[in-house]
Short mmCIF file of C-alpha atoms in Angstrom, two decimals:
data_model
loop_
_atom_site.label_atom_id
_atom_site.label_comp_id
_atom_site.label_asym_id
_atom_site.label_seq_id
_atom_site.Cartn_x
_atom_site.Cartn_y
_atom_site.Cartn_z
CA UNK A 1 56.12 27.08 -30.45
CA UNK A 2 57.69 27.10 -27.12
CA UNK A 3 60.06 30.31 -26.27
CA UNK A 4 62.72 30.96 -23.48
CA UNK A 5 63.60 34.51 -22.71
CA UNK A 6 67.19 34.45 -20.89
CA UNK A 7 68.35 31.56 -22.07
CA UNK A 8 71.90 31.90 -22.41
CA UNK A 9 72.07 31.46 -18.47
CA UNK A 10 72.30 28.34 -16.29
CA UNK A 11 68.58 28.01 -16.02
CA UNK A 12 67.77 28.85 -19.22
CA UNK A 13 69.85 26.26 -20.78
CA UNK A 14 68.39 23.84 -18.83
CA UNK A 15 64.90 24.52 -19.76
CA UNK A 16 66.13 24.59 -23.51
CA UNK A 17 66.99 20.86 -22.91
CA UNK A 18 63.75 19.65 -21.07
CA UNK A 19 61.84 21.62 -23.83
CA UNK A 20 64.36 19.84 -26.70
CA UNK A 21 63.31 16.54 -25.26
CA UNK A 22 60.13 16.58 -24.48
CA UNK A 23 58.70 19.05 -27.97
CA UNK A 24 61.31 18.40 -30.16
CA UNK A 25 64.47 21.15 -31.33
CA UNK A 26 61.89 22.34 -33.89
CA UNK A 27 59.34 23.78 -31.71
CA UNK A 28 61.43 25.73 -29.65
CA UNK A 29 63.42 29.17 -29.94
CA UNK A 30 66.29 30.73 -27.49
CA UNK A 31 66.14 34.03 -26.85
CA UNK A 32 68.91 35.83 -25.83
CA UNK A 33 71.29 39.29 -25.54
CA UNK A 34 73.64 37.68 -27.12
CA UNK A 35 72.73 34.63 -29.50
CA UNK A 36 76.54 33.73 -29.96
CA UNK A 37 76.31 32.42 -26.54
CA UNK A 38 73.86 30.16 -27.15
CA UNK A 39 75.57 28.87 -30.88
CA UNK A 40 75.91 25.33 -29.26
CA UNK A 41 72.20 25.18 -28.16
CA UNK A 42 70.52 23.05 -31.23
CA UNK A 43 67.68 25.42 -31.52
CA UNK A 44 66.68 28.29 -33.40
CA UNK A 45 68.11 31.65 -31.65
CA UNK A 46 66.64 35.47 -31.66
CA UNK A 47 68.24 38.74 -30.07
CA UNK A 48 65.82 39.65 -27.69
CA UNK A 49 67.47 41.82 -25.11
CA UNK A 50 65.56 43.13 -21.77
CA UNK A 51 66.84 46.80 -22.21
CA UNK A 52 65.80 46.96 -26.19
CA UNK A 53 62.44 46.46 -26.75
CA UNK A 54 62.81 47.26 -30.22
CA UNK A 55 64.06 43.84 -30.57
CA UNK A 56 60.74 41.82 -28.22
CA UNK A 57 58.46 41.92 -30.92
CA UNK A 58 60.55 40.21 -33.28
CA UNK A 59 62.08 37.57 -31.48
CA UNK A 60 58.49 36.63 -30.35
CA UNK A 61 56.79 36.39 -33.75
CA UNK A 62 55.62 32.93 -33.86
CA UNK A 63 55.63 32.00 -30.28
CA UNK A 64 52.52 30.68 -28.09
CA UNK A 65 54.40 30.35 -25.32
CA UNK A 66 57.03 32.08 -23.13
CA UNK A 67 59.03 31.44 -20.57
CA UNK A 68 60.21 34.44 -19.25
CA UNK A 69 63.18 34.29 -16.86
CA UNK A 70 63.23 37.32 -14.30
CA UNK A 71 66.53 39.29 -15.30
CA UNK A 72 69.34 39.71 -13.12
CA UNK A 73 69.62 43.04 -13.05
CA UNK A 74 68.57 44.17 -9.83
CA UNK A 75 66.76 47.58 -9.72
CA UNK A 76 65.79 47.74 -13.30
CA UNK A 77 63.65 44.51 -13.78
CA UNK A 78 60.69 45.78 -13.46
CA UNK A 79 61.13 48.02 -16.27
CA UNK A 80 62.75 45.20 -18.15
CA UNK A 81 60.10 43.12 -17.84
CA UNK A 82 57.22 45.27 -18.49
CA UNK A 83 58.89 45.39 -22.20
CA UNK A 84 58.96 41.46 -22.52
CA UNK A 85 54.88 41.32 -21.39
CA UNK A 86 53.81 44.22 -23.71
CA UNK A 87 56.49 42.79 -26.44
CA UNK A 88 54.61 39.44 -25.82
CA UNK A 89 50.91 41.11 -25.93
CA UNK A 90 51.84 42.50 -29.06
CA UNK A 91 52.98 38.97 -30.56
CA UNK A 92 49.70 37.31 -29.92
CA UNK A 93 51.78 34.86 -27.32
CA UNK A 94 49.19 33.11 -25.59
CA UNK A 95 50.54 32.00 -22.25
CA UNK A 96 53.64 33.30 -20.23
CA UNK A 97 55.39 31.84 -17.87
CA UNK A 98 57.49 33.89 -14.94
CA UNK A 99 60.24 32.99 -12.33
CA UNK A 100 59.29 34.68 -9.86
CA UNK A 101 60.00 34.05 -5.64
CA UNK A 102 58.80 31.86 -3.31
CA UNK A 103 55.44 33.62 -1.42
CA UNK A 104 56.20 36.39 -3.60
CA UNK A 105 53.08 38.00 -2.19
CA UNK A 106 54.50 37.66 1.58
CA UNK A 107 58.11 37.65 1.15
CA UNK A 108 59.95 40.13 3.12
CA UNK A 109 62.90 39.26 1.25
CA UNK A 110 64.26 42.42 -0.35
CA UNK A 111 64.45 40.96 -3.75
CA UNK A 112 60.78 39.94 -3.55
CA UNK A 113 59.36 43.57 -4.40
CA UNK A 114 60.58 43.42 -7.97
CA UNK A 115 58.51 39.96 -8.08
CA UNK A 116 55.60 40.98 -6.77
CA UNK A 117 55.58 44.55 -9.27
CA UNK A 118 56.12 42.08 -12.29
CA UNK A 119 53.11 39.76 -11.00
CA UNK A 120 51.12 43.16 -11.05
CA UNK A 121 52.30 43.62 -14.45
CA UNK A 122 51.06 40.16 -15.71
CA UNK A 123 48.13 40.24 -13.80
CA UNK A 124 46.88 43.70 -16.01
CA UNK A 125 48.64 42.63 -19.31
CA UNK A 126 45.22 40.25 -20.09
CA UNK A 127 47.69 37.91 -21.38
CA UNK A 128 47.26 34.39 -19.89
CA UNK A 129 49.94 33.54 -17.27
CA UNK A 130 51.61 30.87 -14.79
CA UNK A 131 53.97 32.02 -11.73
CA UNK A 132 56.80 29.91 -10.82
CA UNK A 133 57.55 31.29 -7.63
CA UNK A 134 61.14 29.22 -7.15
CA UNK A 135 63.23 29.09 -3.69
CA UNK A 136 66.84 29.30 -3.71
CA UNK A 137 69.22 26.90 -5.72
CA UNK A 138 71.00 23.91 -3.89
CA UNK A 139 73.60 26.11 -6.06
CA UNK A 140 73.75 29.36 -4.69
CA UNK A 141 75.57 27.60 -1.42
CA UNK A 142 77.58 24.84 -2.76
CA UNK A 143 79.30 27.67 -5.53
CA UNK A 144 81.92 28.87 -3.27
CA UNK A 145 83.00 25.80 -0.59
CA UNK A 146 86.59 25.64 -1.13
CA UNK A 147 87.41 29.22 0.87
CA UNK A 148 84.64 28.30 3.25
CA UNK A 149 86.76 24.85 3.87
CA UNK A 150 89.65 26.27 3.85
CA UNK A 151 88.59 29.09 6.32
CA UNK A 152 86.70 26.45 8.36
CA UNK A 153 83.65 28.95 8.76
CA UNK A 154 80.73 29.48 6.75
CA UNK A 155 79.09 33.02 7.12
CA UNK A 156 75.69 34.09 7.07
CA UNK A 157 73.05 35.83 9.29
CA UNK A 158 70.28 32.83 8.81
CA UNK A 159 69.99 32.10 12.39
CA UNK A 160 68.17 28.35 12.83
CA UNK A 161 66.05 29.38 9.73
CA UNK A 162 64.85 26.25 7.24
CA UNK A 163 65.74 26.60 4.24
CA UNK A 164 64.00 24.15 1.44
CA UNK A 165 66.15 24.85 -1.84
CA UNK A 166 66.07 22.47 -5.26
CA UNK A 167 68.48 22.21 -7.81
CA UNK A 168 68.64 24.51 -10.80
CA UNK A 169 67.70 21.14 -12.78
CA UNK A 170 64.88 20.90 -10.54
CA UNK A 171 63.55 24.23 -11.36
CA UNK A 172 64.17 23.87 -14.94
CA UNK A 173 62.18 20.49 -14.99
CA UNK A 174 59.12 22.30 -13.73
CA UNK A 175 59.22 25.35 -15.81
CA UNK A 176 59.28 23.10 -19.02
CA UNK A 177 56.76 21.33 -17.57
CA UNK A 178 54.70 24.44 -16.59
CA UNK A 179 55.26 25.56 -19.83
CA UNK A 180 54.00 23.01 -21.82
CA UNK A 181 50.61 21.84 -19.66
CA UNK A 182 49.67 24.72 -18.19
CA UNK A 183 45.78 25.95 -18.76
CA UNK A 184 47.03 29.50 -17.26
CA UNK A 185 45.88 31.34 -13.67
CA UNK A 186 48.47 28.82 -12.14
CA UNK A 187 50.83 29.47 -8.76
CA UNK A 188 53.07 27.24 -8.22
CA UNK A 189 55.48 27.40 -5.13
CA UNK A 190 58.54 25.49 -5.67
CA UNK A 191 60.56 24.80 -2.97
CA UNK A 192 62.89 21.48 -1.89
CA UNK A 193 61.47 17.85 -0.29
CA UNK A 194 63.47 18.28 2.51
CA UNK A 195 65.17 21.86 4.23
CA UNK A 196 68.28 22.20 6.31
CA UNK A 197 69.72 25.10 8.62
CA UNK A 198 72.74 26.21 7.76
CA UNK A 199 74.27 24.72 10.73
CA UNK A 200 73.37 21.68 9.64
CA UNK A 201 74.45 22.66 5.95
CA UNK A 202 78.00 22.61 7.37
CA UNK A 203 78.11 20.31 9.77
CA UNK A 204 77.33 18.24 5.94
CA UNK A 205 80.59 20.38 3.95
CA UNK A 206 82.46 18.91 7.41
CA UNK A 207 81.62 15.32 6.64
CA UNK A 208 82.25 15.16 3.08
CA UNK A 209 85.01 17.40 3.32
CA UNK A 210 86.94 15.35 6.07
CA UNK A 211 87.73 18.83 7.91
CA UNK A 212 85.85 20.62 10.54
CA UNK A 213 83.51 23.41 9.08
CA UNK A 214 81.38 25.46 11.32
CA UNK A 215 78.16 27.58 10.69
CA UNK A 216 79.06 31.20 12.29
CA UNK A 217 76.04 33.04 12.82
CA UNK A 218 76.38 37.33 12.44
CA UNK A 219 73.57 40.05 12.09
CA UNK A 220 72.51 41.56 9.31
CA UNK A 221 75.31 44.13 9.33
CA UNK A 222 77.86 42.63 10.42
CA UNK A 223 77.35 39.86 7.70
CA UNK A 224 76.97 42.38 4.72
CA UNK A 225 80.63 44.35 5.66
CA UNK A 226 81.90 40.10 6.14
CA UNK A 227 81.06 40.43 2.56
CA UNK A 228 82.40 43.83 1.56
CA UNK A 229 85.61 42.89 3.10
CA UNK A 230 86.18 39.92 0.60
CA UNK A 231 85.77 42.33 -2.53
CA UNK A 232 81.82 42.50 -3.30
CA UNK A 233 79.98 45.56 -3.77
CA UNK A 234 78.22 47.18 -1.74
CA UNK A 235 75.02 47.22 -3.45
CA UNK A 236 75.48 43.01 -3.41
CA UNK A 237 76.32 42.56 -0.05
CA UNK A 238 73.79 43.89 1.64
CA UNK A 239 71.37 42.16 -1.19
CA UNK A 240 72.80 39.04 0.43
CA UNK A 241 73.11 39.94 3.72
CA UNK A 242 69.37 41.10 3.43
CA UNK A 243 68.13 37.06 2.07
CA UNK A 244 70.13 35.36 4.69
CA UNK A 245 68.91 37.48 7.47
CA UNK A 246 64.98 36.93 6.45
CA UNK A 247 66.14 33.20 6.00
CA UNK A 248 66.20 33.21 9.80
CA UNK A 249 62.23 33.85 9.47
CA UNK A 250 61.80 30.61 7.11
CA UNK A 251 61.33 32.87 4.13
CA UNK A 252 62.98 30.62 1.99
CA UNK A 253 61.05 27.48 3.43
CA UNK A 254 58.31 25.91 2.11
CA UNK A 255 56.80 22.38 2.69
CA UNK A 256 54.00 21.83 -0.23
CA UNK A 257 55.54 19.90 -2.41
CA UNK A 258 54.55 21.21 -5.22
CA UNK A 259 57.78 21.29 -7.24
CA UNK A 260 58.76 17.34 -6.80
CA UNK A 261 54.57 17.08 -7.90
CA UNK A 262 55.17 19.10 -10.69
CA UNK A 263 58.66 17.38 -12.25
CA UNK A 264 57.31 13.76 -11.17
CA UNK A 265 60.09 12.43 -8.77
CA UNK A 266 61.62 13.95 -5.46
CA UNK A 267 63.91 17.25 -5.56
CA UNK A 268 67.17 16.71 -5.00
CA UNK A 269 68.90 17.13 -1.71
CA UNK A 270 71.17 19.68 -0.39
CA UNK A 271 73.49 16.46 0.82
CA UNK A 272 73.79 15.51 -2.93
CA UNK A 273 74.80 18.59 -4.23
CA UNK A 274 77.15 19.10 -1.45
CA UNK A 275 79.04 15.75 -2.45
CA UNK A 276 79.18 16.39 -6.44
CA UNK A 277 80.56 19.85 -5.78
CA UNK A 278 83.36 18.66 -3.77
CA UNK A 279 83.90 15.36 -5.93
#
């Protein structure tokens, strides 16, 4: 029986459908905050929310193996997920799988720390385990293009830093497949085929687009109040302004192919996300 904690969101649904097609419906269970949200998912659903571990134990009974997607919110994760791994202990689950961040162990990206704390945690929990350590989503930079178009300017603070980013489906595709064939001790470091700047990342918005986009290039701080000034929080701004800025150092780059070994075909490119986004 094949698990997937955080379901409900983009990832997790996609996981629930490699798992549906490759185990069969009947082997695997959503788990989830909220289990309406997931009423349309063709699987069996539990509660099983981060921040009540009074209801871990029983949405695991049963389950061999978990996927457990890192939660989003930032600051209390660790504690979060420390209640999942001792929840899963508990169960008798014999293999868990994590999202964590690419060279989690080296990252100087500020959302690496959390990573690296819940590694520790899986690392003393005597529970087998497998570490996805994912790079950014083709995603996270084709979300908001129409302002950036319209503006002709994307911001960041990534200087001429690579950046090798995959699909969510990508991701998803290797964390089913992690899931289901992995012996347990794994690392896997998932990153894109093929990286881009950001430069060049708009110079390809320009083309498809048919209007002239540019790449403008601020520090750290002047990036994060960019980002304040259009309505995010401060807390989030400088969160971003913090992973573009050690972007610049090739943080988010990688170049060993694991993930497009792992899912059996090549990642997809940023180029190709680019043009379905602004089909």
């Amino acid at each position: 029986m094949y698990a997937v904690a955080g379901a409900s969101g983009q990832l997790g649904r996609l996981v629930l459908a490699e798992l549906v097609a490759r185990a069969g419906a009947a082997r695997v269970v959503a788990l989830a905050r909220d289990p309406a949200k997931l009423a349309d998912a063709g699987v069996a659903v539990r509660q099983a929310d981060y921040d009540k571990p009074e209801t871990l134990a029983p949405a695991l009974a049963g389950v061999e193996r978990l996927l457990l997607i890192s939660g989003n919110a930032v600051g209390a994760r660790v504690a979060q997920h420390q209640a999942v791994i001792a929840a899963a202990r508990a169960a008798g689950v014999k293999l868990i799988a994590y999202t964590s961040i690419l060279h989690a162990d080296t990252s100087t990206i500020g959302l690496a720390q959390e990573h690296r704390e819940t590694e520790a945690l899986l690392r003393a929990s005597g529970v087998p385990f497998v570490l996805l350590r994912n790079g950014w989503y083709n995603e996270n930079y084709t979300g908001a293009l129409a302002p950036a178009i319209a503006h002709g300017a994307i911001l960041g603070a990534a200087g001429e830093g690579r950046i090798a980013s995959a699909t969510r489906a990508d991701y998803a595709a290797a964390a089913a497949t992690a899931l289901i064939g992995a012996k347990g001790g794994e690392v896997y470091e998932l990153a894109g085929d093929t990286a881009f700047t950001m430069a060049e990342f708009a110079a390809e918005v320009s083309r498809v687009a048919g209007k002239p986009v540019a790449y403008v290039d601020m520090t750290k701080a002047d990036y994060a109040a960019a980002l304040e000034g259009v309505g995010l929080p401060a807390f989030l701004a400088q969160m971003l302004a913090n992973s573009s800025f050690e972007s610049s150092k090739d943080q988010l780059f990688g170049d060993s192919r694991t993930l497009s070994a792992l899912i059996g075909r090549p990642t997809t490119p940023i180029a190709q996300t680019i043009a379905k986004a602004l089909a």
